[in-house]
Amino acid sequence: MTTAEDIIQLERHFWTALRDGHLDIAAELLDEDALSVAGHGIVRFTPAAYRAMAELGDARLTAFTFSDETVVFPRPDVAVIAYSARQSFTMDGHEHHMQVHDTTTWVRKDGRWRAVAHTETRADSARMP
């Protein structure tokens, strides 16, 4: 049986692959039809298209930490993880830092967990009560 800690480790594995430049590993963790939603809009992609997007431009993840990880299993083969992340990245030759709140929906297909949807929202200093 998959545990919340298993899903947290899977999410960390994806981010670690990106940080370390292992785009093939990251792409292997994606479903054949996946979505991402962030400030730049909605993107639908395949693993190959994701890899191509990740290779464009010069933005590179250099470090990350997670906090407040929460996992729910609406069904045994579906897991949703929500967490806060502090990420550092280089872009245009400069180091940047960003605090975000993320979710990823993972679905187990043919015995393997695959990410099917990811959202990322920049943290706002004004919090709701």
CSV table of C-alpha atoms in Angstrom, one decimal:
chain,number,residue,atom,x,y,z
A,1,MET,CA,0.0,0.0,0.0
A,2,THR,CA,1.3,3.4,-0.9
A,3,THR,CA,1.7,5.9,2.0
A,4,ALA,CA,1.7,9.7,2.1
A,5,GLU,CA,5.5,9.5,2.6
A,6,ASP,CA,5.9,7.5,-0.6
A,7,ILE,CA,4.1,10.3,-2.5
A,8,ILE,CA,6.2,13.0,-0.8
A,9,GLN,CA,9.4,11.1,-1.8
A,10,LEU,CA,8.1,10.8,-5.4
A,11,GLU,CA,7.5,14.5,-5.6
A,12,ARG,CA,11.0,15.2,-4.2
A,13,HIS,CA,12.4,12.7,-6.7
A,14,PHE,CA,10.8,14.8,-9.6
A,15,TRP,CA,12.2,18.1,-8.2
A,16,THR,CA,15.6,16.5,-7.6
A,17,ALA,CA,15.7,15.3,-11.2
A,18,LEU,CA,15.0,18.8,-12.4
A,19,ARG,CA,17.6,20.4,-10.1
A,20,ASP,CA,20.3,17.8,-11.2
A,21,GLY,CA,19.4,18.3,-14.9
A,22,HIS,CA,18.1,14.7,-15.4
A,23,LEU,CA,15.2,15.7,-17.6
A,24,ASP,CA,14.7,12.1,-18.8
A,25,ILE,CA,14.0,11.0,-15.2
A,26,ALA,CA,11.5,13.8,-14.7
A,27,ALA,CA,9.7,13.1,-18.0
A,28,GLU,CA,9.4,9.4,-17.0
A,29,LEU,CA,7.4,10.4,-14.0
A,30,LEU,CA,4.8,12.2,-16.1
A,31,ASP,CA,1.6,10.8,-17.6
A,32,GLU,CA,1.2,10.7,-21.4
A,33,ASP,CA,-1.4,13.5,-21.1
A,34,ALA,CA,-0.5,15.9,-18.3
A,35,LEU,CA,-1.4,19.5,-17.3
A,36,SER,CA,0.3,22.3,-15.5
A,37,VAL,CA,-1.2,25.6,-14.2
A,38,ALA,CA,0.8,28.5,-13.0
A,39,GLY,CA,1.0,32.3,-13.5
A,40,HIS,CA,1.9,31.9,-17.1
A,41,GLY,CA,-1.3,30.0,-17.9
A,42,ILE,CA,-2.4,26.4,-18.6
A,43,VAL,CA,-0.1,24.0,-20.4
A,44,ARG,CA,-1.0,20.5,-21.6
A,45,PHE,CA,1.9,18.3,-22.6
A,46,THR,CA,3.3,14.8,-23.1
A,47,PRO,CA,6.6,13.7,-21.4
A,48,ALA,CA,8.5,14.5,-24.6
A,49,ALA,CA,6.9,17.9,-24.9
A,50,TYR,CA,7.7,18.6,-21.2
A,51,ARG,CA,11.4,17.7,-21.8
A,52,ALA,CA,11.5,20.1,-24.8
A,53,MET,CA,9.9,22.9,-22.7
A,54,ALA,CA,12.4,22.3,-19.9
A,55,GLU,CA,15.3,22.6,-22.3
A,56,LEU,CA,14.1,26.0,-23.7
A,57,GLY,CA,15.5,29.2,-22.2
A,58,ASP,CA,18.1,29.4,-19.5
A,59,ALA,CA,16.0,29.1,-16.4
A,60,ARG,CA,17.5,26.3,-14.2
A,61,LEU,CA,16.4,25.1,-10.7
A,62,THR,CA,19.4,25.2,-8.4
A,63,ALA,CA,17.8,24.4,-5.0
A,64,PHE,CA,14.5,23.7,-3.3
A,65,THR,CA,13.0,22.8,0.1
A,66,PHE,CA,9.5,21.6,0.9
A,67,SER,CA,7.3,22.3,3.9
A,68,ASP,CA,3.8,21.7,5.1
A,69,GLU,CA,3.4,18.6,2.9
A,70,THR,CA,-0.1,17.1,2.9
A,71,VAL,CA,-1.3,14.1,0.9
A,72,VAL,CA,-4.8,12.8,0.4
A,73,PHE,CA,-5.8,9.6,-1.4
A,74,PRO,CA,-9.3,10.2,-2.9
A,75,ARG,CA,-9.0,6.7,-4.3
A,76,PRO,CA,-6.3,4.0,-3.8
A,77,ASP,CA,-4.8,4.8,-7.2
A,78,VAL,CA,-5.0,8.6,-7.0
A,79,ALA,CA,-2.9,10.8,-4.7
A,80,VAL,CA,-2.9,14.6,-4.4
A,81,ILE,CA,0.0,16.3,-2.6
A,82,ALA,CA,-0.1,19.9,-1.5
A,83,TYR,CA,3.0,21.7,-0.1
A,84,SER,CA,4.9,24.9,0.1
A,85,ALA,CA,8.3,25.1,-1.7
A,86,ARG,CA,11.1,27.6,-1.5
A,87,GLN,CA,13.0,27.4,-4.8
A,88,SER,CA,16.1,29.0,-6.1
A,89,PHE,CA,16.9,29.2,-9.8
A,90,THR,CA,19.1,30.9,-12.2
A,91,MET,CA,17.7,32.9,-15.1
A,92,ASP,CA,19.3,35.5,-17.4
A,93,GLY,CA,22.5,35.0,-15.5
A,94,HIS,CA,21.0,35.9,-12.1
A,95,GLU,CA,20.0,33.9,-9.0
A,96,HIS,CA,16.3,34.2,-8.1
A,97,HIS,CA,14.3,32.9,-5.1
A,98,MET,CA,10.6,32.2,-4.9
A,99,GLN,CA,8.2,30.9,-2.3
A,100,VAL,CA,5.3,28.9,-3.9
A,101,HIS,CA,2.4,26.7,-2.9
A,102,ASP,CA,2.1,23.7,-5.2
A,103,THR,CA,-0.2,20.7,-5.8
A,104,THR,CA,0.5,17.6,-7.9
A,105,THR,CA,-2.1,14.9,-8.7
A,106,TRP,CA,-0.5,11.5,-9.1
A,107,VAL,CA,-2.3,8.5,-10.7
A,108,ARG,CA,-1.1,4.9,-10.5
A,109,LYS,CA,-1.3,3.3,-13.9
A,110,ASP,CA,0.1,-0.2,-14.7
A,111,GLY,CA,1.6,-0.3,-11.3
A,112,ARG,CA,3.6,3.0,-11.7
A,113,TRP,CA,2.7,6.4,-10.2
A,114,ARG,CA,2.6,9.2,-12.8
A,115,ALA,CA,2.0,13.0,-12.4
A,116,VAL,CA,-1.1,14.1,-14.3
A,117,ALA,CA,-1.6,17.6,-13.0
A,118,HIS,CA,0.5,20.2,-11.3
A,119,THR,CA,-0.4,23.7,-10.0
A,120,GLU,CA,2.0,26.4,-8.7
A,121,THR,CA,0.9,29.6,-7.0
A,122,ARG,CA,3.3,32.3,-5.9
A,123,ALA,CA,3.1,32.9,-2.1
A,124,ASP,CA,1.5,36.1,-1.2
A,125,SER,CA,2.4,37.9,2.0
A,126,ALA,CA,-1.2,38.8,2.6
A,127,ARG,CA,-2.8,35.6,4.0
A,128,MET,CA,-6.4,34.7,4.3
A,129,PRO,CA,-7.7,34.2,7.9
